[in-house]
């Protein structure tokens, strides 16, 4: 089992093209841990903003009567992929991993696979 710091380091080192990662509580909008980012890309602000994305999708699913779970949410930009993976196991209720990838260097399928592995090993 990995703690938050270990999981974030694993994401940054094992996922090709990763430029930032955060563990976020979407009930409060607070990042519980971040790694990476830059002076031009504030992970704390991005994490807080993406809580609105998660909340909106959950609300929409509820209105539609969908009895399913979100695995991940992908946002593609011109030069980046933003991957949001909701945690399901071991006290992860209300939390998600947020991964920022350089789209020119990343393999999206491998990134999703590796983030799923990290999520399964994360102990919160």
mmCIF file of C-alpha atoms in Angstrom:
data_model
loop_
_atom_site.group_PDB
_atom_site.id
_atom_site.type_symbol
_atom_site.label_atom_id
_atom_site.label_comp_id
_atom_site.label_asym_id
_atom_site.label_seq_id
_atom_site.Cartn_x
_atom_site.Cartn_y
_atom_site.Cartn_z
ATOM 1 C CA UNK A 1 0.000 0.000 0.000
ATOM 2 C CA UNK A 2 1.289 3.427 -0.950
ATOM 3 C CA UNK A 3 0.732 6.670 0.906
ATOM 4 C CA UNK A 4 -0.143 9.918 -0.866
ATOM 5 C CA UNK A 5 3.442 11.125 -1.286
ATOM 6 C CA UNK A 6 4.611 7.783 -2.678
ATOM 7 C CA UNK A 7 1.655 7.572 -5.069
ATOM 8 C CA UNK A 8 2.267 11.087 -6.415
ATOM 9 C CA UNK A 9 5.981 10.391 -6.911
ATOM 10 C CA UNK A 10 5.132 7.118 -8.646
ATOM 11 C CA UNK A 11 2.794 8.939 -11.039
ATOM 12 C CA UNK A 12 5.402 11.542 -11.939
ATOM 13 C CA UNK A 13 8.190 9.019 -12.493
ATOM 14 C CA UNK A 14 6.340 6.093 -14.067
ATOM 15 C CA UNK A 15 3.940 7.896 -16.411
ATOM 16 C CA UNK A 16 5.613 9.218 -19.550
ATOM 17 C CA UNK A 17 4.787 12.880 -20.174
ATOM 18 C CA UNK A 18 3.452 13.604 -16.666
ATOM 19 C CA UNK A 19 3.949 17.253 -15.727
ATOM 20 C CA UNK A 20 1.812 17.394 -12.597
ATOM 21 C CA UNK A 21 -0.310 15.259 -10.315
ATOM 22 C CA UNK A 22 -2.580 15.919 -7.351
ATOM 23 C CA UNK A 23 -4.775 14.032 -4.914
ATOM 24 C CA UNK A 24 -7.942 16.076 -4.517
ATOM 25 C CA UNK A 25 -10.970 16.032 -2.218
ATOM 26 C CA UNK A 26 -13.895 16.987 -4.458
ATOM 27 C CA UNK A 27 -16.208 17.614 -1.524
ATOM 28 C CA UNK A 28 -14.044 20.540 -0.364
ATOM 29 C CA UNK A 29 -12.020 21.340 -3.485
ATOM 30 C CA UNK A 30 -8.769 21.040 -1.567
ATOM 31 C CA UNK A 31 -5.661 19.314 -2.873
ATOM 32 C CA UNK A 32 -4.379 16.865 -0.250
ATOM 33 C CA UNK A 33 -1.070 16.632 -2.073
ATOM 34 C CA UNK A 34 0.520 17.899 -5.274
ATOM 35 C CA UNK A 35 3.689 17.253 -7.217
ATOM 36 C CA UNK A 36 4.902 19.002 -10.351
ATOM 37 C CA UNK A 37 3.226 21.895 -12.060
ATOM 38 C CA UNK A 38 5.053 25.141 -12.795
ATOM 39 C CA UNK A 39 4.893 28.865 -12.162
ATOM 40 C CA UNK A 40 2.591 29.050 -15.186
ATOM 41 C CA UNK A 41 0.422 26.099 -14.117
ATOM 42 C CA UNK A 42 -0.790 26.161 -10.512
ATOM 43 C CA UNK A 43 -1.881 22.647 -9.560
ATOM 44 C CA UNK A 44 -3.794 23.889 -6.502
ATOM 45 C CA UNK A 45 -5.973 26.141 -8.675
ATOM 46 C CA UNK A 46 -6.423 23.413 -11.308
ATOM 47 C CA UNK A 47 -7.353 20.857 -8.644
ATOM 48 C CA UNK A 48 -9.961 23.151 -7.143
ATOM 49 C CA UNK A 49 -11.409 23.945 -10.570
ATOM 50 C CA UNK A 50 -11.657 20.299 -11.531
ATOM 51 C CA UNK A 51 -13.786 19.562 -8.484
ATOM 52 C CA UNK A 52 -16.518 21.448 -10.332
ATOM 53 C CA UNK A 53 -16.089 19.108 -13.314
ATOM 54 C CA UNK A 54 -16.465 16.040 -11.107
ATOM 55 C CA UNK A 55 -19.436 17.452 -9.210
ATOM 56 C CA UNK A 56 -21.188 18.454 -12.447
ATOM 57 C CA UNK A 57 -20.768 14.994 -13.954
ATOM 58 C CA UNK A 58 -21.989 13.264 -10.788
ATOM 59 C CA UNK A 59 -25.010 15.587 -10.658
ATOM 60 C CA UNK A 60 -25.792 14.928 -14.333
ATOM 61 C CA UNK A 61 -25.579 11.174 -13.803
ATOM 62 C CA UNK A 62 -27.960 11.495 -10.861
ATOM 63 C CA UNK A 63 -30.455 13.542 -12.912
ATOM 64 C CA UNK A 64 -30.304 10.934 -15.672
ATOM 65 C CA UNK A 65 -30.833 8.121 -13.185
ATOM 66 C CA UNK A 66 -27.561 6.444 -14.172
ATOM 67 C CA UNK A 67 -26.573 3.862 -11.577
ATOM 68 C CA UNK A 68 -22.961 3.644 -12.662
ATOM 69 C CA UNK A 69 -19.589 4.910 -11.461
ATOM 70 C CA UNK A 70 -17.162 7.303 -13.102
ATOM 71 C CA UNK A 71 -13.880 5.561 -13.834
ATOM 72 C CA UNK A 72 -12.089 8.581 -15.192
ATOM 73 C CA UNK A 73 -12.700 11.847 -16.992
ATOM 74 C CA UNK A 74 -10.448 12.966 -19.835
ATOM 75 C CA UNK A 75 -10.050 16.565 -20.943
ATOM 76 C CA UNK A 76 -7.948 17.111 -24.040
ATOM 77 C CA UNK A 77 -6.343 20.464 -24.738
ATOM 78 C CA UNK A 78 -4.073 21.477 -27.593
ATOM 79 C CA UNK A 79 -0.878 20.499 -25.789
ATOM 80 C CA UNK A 80 -2.080 18.691 -22.675
ATOM 81 C CA UNK A 81 -4.253 15.859 -21.450
ATOM 82 C CA UNK A 82 -5.954 16.246 -18.082
ATOM 83 C CA UNK A 83 -6.960 12.936 -16.557
ATOM 84 C CA UNK A 84 -9.233 12.730 -13.510
ATOM 85 C CA UNK A 85 -9.502 9.314 -11.834
ATOM 86 C CA UNK A 86 -12.013 8.896 -9.011
ATOM 87 C CA UNK A 87 -10.797 6.714 -6.149
ATOM 88 C CA UNK A 88 -12.959 3.751 -5.289
ATOM 89 C CA UNK A 89 -11.067 1.693 -2.726
ATOM 90 C CA UNK A 90 -9.847 2.044 0.847
ATOM 91 C CA UNK A 91 -11.470 5.235 2.062
ATOM 92 C CA UNK A 92 -11.141 7.019 -1.272
ATOM 93 C CA UNK A 93 -14.743 8.204 -1.285
ATOM 94 C CA UNK A 94 -14.824 11.850 -2.364
ATOM 95 C CA UNK A 95 -11.255 11.813 -3.702
ATOM 96 C CA UNK A 96 -9.717 11.826 -7.153
ATOM 97 C CA UNK A 97 -6.277 11.707 -8.706
ATOM 98 C CA UNK A 98 -5.670 14.522 -11.160
ATOM 99 C CA UNK A 99 -2.910 13.987 -13.730
ATOM 100 C CA UNK A 100 -1.604 16.532 -16.242
ATOM 101 C CA UNK A 101 0.212 15.137 -19.275
ATOM 102 C CA UNK A 102 2.188 16.693 -22.106
ATOM 103 C CA UNK A 103 0.213 15.361 -25.079
ATOM 104 C CA UNK A 104 3.307 15.303 -27.280
ATOM 105 C CA UNK A 105 5.148 12.894 -24.987
ATOM 106 C CA UNK A 106 2.351 10.918 -23.353
ATOM 107 C CA UNK A 107 0.796 7.604 -24.277
ATOM 108 C CA UNK A 108 -2.756 8.112 -23.072
ATOM 109 C CA UNK A 109 -3.660 4.422 -22.873
ATOM 110 C CA UNK A 110 -0.547 3.636 -20.831
ATOM 111 C CA UNK A 111 -1.125 6.672 -18.605
ATOM 112 C CA UNK A 112 -4.673 5.508 -17.833
ATOM 113 C CA UNK A 113 -3.422 1.996 -17.114
ATOM 114 C CA UNK A 114 -0.648 3.232 -14.800
ATOM 115 C CA UNK A 115 -2.937 5.693 -12.985
ATOM 116 C CA UNK A 116 -5.427 2.877 -12.371
ATOM 117 C CA UNK A 117 -2.602 0.786 -10.855
ATOM 118 C CA UNK A 118 -1.495 3.690 -8.641
ATOM 119 C CA UNK A 119 -5.088 4.251 -7.529
ATOM 120 C CA UNK A 120 -5.477 0.586 -6.581
ATOM 121 C CA UNK A 121 -2.350 0.715 -4.393
ATOM 122 C CA UNK A 122 -3.101 4.051 -2.725
ATOM 123 C CA UNK A 123 -3.963 3.925 0.979
ATOM 124 C CA UNK A 124 -5.653 7.141 2.115
#
